[in-house]
PDB file of N, CA and C in Angstrom:
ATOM      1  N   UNK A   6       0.820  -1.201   0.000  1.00 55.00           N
ATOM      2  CA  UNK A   6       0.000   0.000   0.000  1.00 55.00           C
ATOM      3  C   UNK A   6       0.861   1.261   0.000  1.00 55.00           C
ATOM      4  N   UNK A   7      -0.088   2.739  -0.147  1.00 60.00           N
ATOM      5  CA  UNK A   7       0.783   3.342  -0.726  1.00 60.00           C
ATOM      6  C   UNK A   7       1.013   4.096   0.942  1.00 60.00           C
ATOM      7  N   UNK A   8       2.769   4.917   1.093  1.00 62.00           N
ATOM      8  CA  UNK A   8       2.633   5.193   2.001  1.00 62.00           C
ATOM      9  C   UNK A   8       3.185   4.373   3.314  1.00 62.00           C
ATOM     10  N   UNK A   9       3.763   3.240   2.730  1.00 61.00           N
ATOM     11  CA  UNK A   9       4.184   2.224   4.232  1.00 61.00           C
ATOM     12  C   UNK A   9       5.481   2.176   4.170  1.00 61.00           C
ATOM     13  N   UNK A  10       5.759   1.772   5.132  1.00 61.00           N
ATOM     14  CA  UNK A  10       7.380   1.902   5.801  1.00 61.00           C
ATOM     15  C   UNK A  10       8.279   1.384   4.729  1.00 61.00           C
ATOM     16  N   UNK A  11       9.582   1.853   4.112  1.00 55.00           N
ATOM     17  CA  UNK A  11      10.388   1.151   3.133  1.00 55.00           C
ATOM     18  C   UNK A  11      10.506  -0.303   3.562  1.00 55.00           C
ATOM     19  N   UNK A  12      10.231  -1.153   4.706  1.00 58.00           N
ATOM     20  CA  UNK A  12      10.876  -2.594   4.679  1.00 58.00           C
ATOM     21  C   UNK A  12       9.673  -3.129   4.724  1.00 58.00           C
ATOM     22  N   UNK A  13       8.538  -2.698   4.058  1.00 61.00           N
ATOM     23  CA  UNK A  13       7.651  -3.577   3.223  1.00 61.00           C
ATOM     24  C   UNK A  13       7.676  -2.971   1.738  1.00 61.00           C
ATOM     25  N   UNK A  14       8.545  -2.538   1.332  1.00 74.00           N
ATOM     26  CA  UNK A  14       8.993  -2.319  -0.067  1.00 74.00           C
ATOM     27  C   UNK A  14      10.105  -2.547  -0.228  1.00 74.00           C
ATOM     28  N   UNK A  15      10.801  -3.651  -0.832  1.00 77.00           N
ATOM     29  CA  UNK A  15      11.980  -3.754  -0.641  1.00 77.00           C
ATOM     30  C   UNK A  15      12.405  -3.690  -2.064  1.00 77.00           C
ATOM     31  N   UNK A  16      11.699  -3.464  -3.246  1.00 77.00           N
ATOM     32  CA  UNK A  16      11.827  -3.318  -4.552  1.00 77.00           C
ATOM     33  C   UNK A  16      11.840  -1.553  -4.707  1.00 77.00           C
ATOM     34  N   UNK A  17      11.288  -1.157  -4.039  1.00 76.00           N
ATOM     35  CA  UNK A  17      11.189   0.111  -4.028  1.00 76.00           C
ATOM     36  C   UNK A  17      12.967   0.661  -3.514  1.00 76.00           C
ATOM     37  N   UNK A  18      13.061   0.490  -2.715  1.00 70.00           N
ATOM     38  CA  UNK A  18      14.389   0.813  -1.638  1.00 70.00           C
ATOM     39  C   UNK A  18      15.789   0.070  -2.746  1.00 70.00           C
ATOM     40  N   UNK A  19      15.725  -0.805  -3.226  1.00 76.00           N
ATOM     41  CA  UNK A  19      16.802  -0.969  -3.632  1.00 76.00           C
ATOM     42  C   UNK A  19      16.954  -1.107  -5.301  1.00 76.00           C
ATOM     43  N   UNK A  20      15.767  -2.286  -5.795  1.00 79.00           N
ATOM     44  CA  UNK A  20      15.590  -2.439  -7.133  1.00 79.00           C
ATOM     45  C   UNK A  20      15.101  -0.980  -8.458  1.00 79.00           C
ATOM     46  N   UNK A  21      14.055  -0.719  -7.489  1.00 83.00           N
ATOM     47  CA  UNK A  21      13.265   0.691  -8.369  1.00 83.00           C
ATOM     48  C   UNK A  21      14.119   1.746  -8.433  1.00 83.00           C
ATOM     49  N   UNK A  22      14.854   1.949  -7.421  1.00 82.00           N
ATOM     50  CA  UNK A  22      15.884   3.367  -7.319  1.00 82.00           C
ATOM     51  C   UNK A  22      17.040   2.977  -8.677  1.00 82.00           C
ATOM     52  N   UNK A  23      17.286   1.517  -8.835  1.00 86.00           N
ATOM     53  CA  UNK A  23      18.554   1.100  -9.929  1.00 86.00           C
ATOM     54  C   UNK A  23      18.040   1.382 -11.313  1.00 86.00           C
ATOM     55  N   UNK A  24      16.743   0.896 -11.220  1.00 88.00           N
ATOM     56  CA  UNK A  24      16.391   1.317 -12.444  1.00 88.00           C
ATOM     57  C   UNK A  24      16.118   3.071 -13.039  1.00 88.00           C
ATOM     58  N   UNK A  25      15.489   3.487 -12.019  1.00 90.00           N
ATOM     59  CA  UNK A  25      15.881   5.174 -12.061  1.00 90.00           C
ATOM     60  C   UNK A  25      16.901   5.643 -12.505  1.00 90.00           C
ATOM     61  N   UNK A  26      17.739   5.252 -11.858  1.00 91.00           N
ATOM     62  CA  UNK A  26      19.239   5.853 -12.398  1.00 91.00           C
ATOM     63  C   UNK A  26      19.862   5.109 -13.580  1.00 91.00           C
ATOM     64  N   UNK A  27      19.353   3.993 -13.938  1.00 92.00           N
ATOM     65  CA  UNK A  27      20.033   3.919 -14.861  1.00 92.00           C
ATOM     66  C   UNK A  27      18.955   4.795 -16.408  1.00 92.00           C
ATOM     67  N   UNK A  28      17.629   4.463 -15.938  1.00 93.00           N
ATOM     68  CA  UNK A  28      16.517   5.722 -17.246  1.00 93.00           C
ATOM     69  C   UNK A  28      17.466   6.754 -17.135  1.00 93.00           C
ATOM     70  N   UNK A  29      18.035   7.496 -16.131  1.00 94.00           N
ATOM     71  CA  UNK A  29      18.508   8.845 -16.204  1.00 94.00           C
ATOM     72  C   UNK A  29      20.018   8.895 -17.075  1.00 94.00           C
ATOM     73  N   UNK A  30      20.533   7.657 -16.623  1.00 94.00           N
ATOM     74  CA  UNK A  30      21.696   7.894 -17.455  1.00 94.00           C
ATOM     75  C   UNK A  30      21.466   7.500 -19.086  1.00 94.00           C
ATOM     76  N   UNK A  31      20.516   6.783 -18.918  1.00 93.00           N
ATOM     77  CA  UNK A  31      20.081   6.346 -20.446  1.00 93.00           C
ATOM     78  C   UNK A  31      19.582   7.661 -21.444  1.00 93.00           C
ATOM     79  N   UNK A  32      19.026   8.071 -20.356  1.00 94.00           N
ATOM     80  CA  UNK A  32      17.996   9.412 -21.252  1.00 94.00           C
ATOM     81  C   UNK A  32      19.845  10.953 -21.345  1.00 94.00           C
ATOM     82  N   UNK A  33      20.319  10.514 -20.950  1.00 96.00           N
ATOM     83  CA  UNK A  33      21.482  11.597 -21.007  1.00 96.00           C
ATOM     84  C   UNK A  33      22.253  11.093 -22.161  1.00 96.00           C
ATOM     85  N   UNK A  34      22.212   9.747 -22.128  1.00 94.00           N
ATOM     86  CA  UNK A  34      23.229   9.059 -22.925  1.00 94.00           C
ATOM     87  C   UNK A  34      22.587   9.358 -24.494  1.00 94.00           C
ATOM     88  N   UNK A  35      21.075   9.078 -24.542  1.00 94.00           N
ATOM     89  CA  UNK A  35      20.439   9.531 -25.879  1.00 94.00           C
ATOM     90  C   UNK A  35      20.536  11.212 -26.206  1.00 94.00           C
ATOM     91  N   UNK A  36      20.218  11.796 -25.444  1.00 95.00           N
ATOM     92  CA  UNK A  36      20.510  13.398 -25.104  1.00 95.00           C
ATOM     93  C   UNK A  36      21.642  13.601 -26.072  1.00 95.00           C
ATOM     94  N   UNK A  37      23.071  12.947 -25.845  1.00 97.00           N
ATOM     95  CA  UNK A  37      24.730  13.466 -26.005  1.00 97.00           C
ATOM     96  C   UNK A  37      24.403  13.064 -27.492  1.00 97.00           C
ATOM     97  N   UNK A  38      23.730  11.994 -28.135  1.00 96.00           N
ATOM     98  CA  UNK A  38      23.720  11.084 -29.204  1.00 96.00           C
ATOM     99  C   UNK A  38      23.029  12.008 -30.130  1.00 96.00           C
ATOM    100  N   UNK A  39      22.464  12.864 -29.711  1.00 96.00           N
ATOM    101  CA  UNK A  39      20.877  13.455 -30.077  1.00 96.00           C
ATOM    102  C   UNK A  39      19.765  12.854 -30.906  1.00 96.00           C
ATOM    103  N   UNK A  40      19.556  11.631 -29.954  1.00 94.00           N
ATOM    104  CA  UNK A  40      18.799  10.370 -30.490  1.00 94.00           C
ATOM    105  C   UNK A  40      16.997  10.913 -29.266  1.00 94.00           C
ATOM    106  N   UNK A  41      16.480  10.811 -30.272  1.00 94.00           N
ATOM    107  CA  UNK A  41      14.891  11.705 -28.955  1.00 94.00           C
ATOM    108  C   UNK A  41      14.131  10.402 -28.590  1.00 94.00           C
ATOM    109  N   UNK A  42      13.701  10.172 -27.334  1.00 93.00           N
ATOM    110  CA  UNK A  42      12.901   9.169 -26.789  1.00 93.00           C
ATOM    111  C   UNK A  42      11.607   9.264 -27.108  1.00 93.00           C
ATOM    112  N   UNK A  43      10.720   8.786 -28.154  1.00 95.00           N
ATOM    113  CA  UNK A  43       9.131   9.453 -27.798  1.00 95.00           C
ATOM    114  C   UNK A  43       8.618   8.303 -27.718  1.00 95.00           C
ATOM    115  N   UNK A  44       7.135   8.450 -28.142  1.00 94.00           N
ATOM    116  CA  UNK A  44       6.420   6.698 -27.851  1.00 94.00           C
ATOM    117  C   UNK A  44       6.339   5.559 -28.482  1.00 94.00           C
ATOM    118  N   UNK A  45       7.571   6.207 -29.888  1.00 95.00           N
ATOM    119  CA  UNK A  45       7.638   4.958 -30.523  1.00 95.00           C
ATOM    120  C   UNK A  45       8.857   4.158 -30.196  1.00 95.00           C
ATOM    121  N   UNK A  46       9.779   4.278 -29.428  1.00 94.00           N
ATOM    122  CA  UNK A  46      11.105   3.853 -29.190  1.00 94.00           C
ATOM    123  C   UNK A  46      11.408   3.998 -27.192  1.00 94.00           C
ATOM    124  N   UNK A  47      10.174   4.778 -26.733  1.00 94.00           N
ATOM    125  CA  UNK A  47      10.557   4.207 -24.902  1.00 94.00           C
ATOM    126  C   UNK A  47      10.483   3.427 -24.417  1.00 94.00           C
ATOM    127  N   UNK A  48       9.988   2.211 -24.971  1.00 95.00           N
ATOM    128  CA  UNK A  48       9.663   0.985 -24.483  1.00 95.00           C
ATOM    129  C   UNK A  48      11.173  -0.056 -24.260  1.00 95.00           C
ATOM    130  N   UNK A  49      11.976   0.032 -25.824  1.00 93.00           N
ATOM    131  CA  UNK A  49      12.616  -0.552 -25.805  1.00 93.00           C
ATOM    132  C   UNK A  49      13.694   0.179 -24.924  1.00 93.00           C
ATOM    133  N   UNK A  50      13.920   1.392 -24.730  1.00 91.00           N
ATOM    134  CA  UNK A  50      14.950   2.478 -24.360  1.00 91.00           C
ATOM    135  C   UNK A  50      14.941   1.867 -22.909  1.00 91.00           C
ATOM    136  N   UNK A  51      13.703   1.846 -22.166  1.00 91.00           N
ATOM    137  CA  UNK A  51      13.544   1.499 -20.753  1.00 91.00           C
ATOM    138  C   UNK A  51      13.438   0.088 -20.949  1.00 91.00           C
ATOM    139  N   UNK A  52      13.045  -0.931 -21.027  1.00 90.00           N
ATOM    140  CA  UNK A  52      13.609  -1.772 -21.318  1.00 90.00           C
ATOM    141  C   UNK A  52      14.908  -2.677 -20.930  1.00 90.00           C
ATOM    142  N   UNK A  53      15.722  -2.499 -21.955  1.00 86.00           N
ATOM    143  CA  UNK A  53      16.713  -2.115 -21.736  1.00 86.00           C
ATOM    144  C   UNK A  53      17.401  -2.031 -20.327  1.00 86.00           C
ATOM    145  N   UNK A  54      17.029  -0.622 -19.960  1.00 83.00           N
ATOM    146  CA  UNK A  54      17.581  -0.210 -19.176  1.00 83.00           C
ATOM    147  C   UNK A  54      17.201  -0.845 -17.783  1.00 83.00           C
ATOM    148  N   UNK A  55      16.230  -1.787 -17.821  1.00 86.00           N
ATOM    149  CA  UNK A  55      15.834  -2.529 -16.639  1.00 86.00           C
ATOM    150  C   UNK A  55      16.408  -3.885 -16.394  1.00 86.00           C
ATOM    151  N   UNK A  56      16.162  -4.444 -17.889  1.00 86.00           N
ATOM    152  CA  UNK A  56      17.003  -5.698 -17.397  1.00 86.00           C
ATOM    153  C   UNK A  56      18.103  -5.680 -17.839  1.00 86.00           C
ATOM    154  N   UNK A  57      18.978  -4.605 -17.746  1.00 84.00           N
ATOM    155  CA  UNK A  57      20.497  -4.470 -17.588  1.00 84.00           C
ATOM    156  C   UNK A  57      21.172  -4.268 -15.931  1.00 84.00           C
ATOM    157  N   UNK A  58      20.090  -3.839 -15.051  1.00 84.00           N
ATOM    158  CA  UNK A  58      20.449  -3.821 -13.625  1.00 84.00           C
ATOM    159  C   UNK A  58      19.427  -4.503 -12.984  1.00 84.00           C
ATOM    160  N   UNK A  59      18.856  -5.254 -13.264  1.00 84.00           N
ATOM    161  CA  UNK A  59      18.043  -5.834 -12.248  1.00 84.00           C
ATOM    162  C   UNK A  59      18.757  -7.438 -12.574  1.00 84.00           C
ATOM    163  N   UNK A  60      19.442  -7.782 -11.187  1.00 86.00           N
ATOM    164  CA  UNK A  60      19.704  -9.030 -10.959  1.00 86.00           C
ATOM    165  C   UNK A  60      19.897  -9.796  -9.938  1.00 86.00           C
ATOM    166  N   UNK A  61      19.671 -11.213  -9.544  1.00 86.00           N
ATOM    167  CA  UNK A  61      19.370 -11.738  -8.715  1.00 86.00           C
ATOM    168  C   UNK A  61      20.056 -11.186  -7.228  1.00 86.00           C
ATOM    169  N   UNK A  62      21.177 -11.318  -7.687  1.00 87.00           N
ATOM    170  CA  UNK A  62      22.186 -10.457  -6.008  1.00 87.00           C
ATOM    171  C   UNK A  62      21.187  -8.609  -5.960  1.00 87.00           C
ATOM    172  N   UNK A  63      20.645  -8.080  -6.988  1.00 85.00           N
ATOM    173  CA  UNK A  63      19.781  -7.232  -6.575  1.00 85.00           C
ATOM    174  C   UNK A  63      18.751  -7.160  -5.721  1.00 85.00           C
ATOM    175  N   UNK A  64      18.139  -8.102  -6.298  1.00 82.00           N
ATOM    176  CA  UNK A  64      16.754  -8.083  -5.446  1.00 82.00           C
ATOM    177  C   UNK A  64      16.985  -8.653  -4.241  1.00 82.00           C
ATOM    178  N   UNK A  65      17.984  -9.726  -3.817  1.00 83.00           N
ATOM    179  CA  UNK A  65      18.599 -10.756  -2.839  1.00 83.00           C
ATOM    180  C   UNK A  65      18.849  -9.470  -2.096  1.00 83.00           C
ATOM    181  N   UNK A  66      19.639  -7.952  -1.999  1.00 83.00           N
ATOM    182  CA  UNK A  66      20.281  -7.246  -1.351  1.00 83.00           C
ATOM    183  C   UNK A  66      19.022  -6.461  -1.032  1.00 83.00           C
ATOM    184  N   UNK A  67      18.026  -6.373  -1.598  1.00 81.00           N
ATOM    185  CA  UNK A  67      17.075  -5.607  -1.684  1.00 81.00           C
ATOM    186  C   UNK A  67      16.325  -6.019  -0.263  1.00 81.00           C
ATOM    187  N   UNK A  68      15.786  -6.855  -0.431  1.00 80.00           N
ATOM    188  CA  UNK A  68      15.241  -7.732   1.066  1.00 80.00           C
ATOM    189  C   UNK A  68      16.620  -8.037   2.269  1.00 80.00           C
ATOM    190  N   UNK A  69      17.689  -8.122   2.183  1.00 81.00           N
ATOM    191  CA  UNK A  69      18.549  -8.222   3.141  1.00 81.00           C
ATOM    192  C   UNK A  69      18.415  -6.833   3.475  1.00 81.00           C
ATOM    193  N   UNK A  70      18.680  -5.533   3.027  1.00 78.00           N
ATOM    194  CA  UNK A  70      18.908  -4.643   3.743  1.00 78.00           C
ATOM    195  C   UNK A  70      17.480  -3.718   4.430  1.00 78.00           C
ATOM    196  N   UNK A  71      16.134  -4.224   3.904  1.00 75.00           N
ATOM    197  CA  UNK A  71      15.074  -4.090   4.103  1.00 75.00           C
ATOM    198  C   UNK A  71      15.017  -4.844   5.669  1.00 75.00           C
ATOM    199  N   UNK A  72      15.955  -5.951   6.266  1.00 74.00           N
ATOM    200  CA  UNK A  72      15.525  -6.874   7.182  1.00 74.00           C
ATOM    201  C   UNK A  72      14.500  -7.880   7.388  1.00 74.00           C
ATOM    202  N   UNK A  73      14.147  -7.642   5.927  1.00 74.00           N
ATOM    203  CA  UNK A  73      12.884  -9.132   5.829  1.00 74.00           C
ATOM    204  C   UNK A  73      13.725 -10.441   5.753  1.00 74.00           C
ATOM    205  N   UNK A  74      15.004 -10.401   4.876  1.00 72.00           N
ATOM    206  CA  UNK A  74      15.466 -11.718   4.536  1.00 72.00           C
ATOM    207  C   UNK A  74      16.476 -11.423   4.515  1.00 72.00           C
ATOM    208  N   UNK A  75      17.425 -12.062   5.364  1.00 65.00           N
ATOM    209  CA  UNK A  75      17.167 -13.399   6.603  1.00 65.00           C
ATOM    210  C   UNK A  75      16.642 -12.597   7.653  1.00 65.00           C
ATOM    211  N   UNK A  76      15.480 -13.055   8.284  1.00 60.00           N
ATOM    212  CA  UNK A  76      14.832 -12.745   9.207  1.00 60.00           C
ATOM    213  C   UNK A  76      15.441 -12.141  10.227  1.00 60.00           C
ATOM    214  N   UNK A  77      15.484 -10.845  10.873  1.00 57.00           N
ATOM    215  CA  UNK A  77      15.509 -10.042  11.604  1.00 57.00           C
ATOM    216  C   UNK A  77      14.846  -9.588  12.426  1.00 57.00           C
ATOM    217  N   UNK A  78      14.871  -9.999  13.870  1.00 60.00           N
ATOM    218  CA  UNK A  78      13.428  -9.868  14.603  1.00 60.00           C
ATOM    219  C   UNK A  78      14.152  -8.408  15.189  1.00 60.00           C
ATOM    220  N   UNK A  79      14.911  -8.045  15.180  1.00 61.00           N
ATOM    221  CA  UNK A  79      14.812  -6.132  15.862  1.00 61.00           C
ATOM    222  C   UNK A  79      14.452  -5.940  14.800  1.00 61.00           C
TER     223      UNK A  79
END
């Protein structure tokens, strides 16, 4: 739900922020190229840019530092 503590988002806190930054460097990187993102080509642009940083030791770090996994009772 929207609004709850980051360590019931643990995609949010670690995975979603990677992909952010990498759209941003992507969209700079097209910028320098002077290649323009519109709605026929953002799909693949982001894309891309997601499953180039999203990987298993990601999401694995994502919930470890959240304290869901491995279980953390403080």
């Amino acid at each position: 739900p929207p609004k709850c503590l980051h360590r019931l988002h643990p995609l949010d806190v670690a995975a979603f922020a990677t992909i952010q930054a990498e759209w941003k460097e992507n969209c700079m990187r097209c910028t320098k190229k002077n290649i323009t993102i519109d709605r026929y080509n953002i799909i693949p642009h982001y894309s891309y840019g997601a499953r180039s940083c999203i990987k298993p030791e990601l999401i694995k770090r994502a919930f470890r530092d959240t304290g869901i996994y491995p279980v953390n009772p403080d």
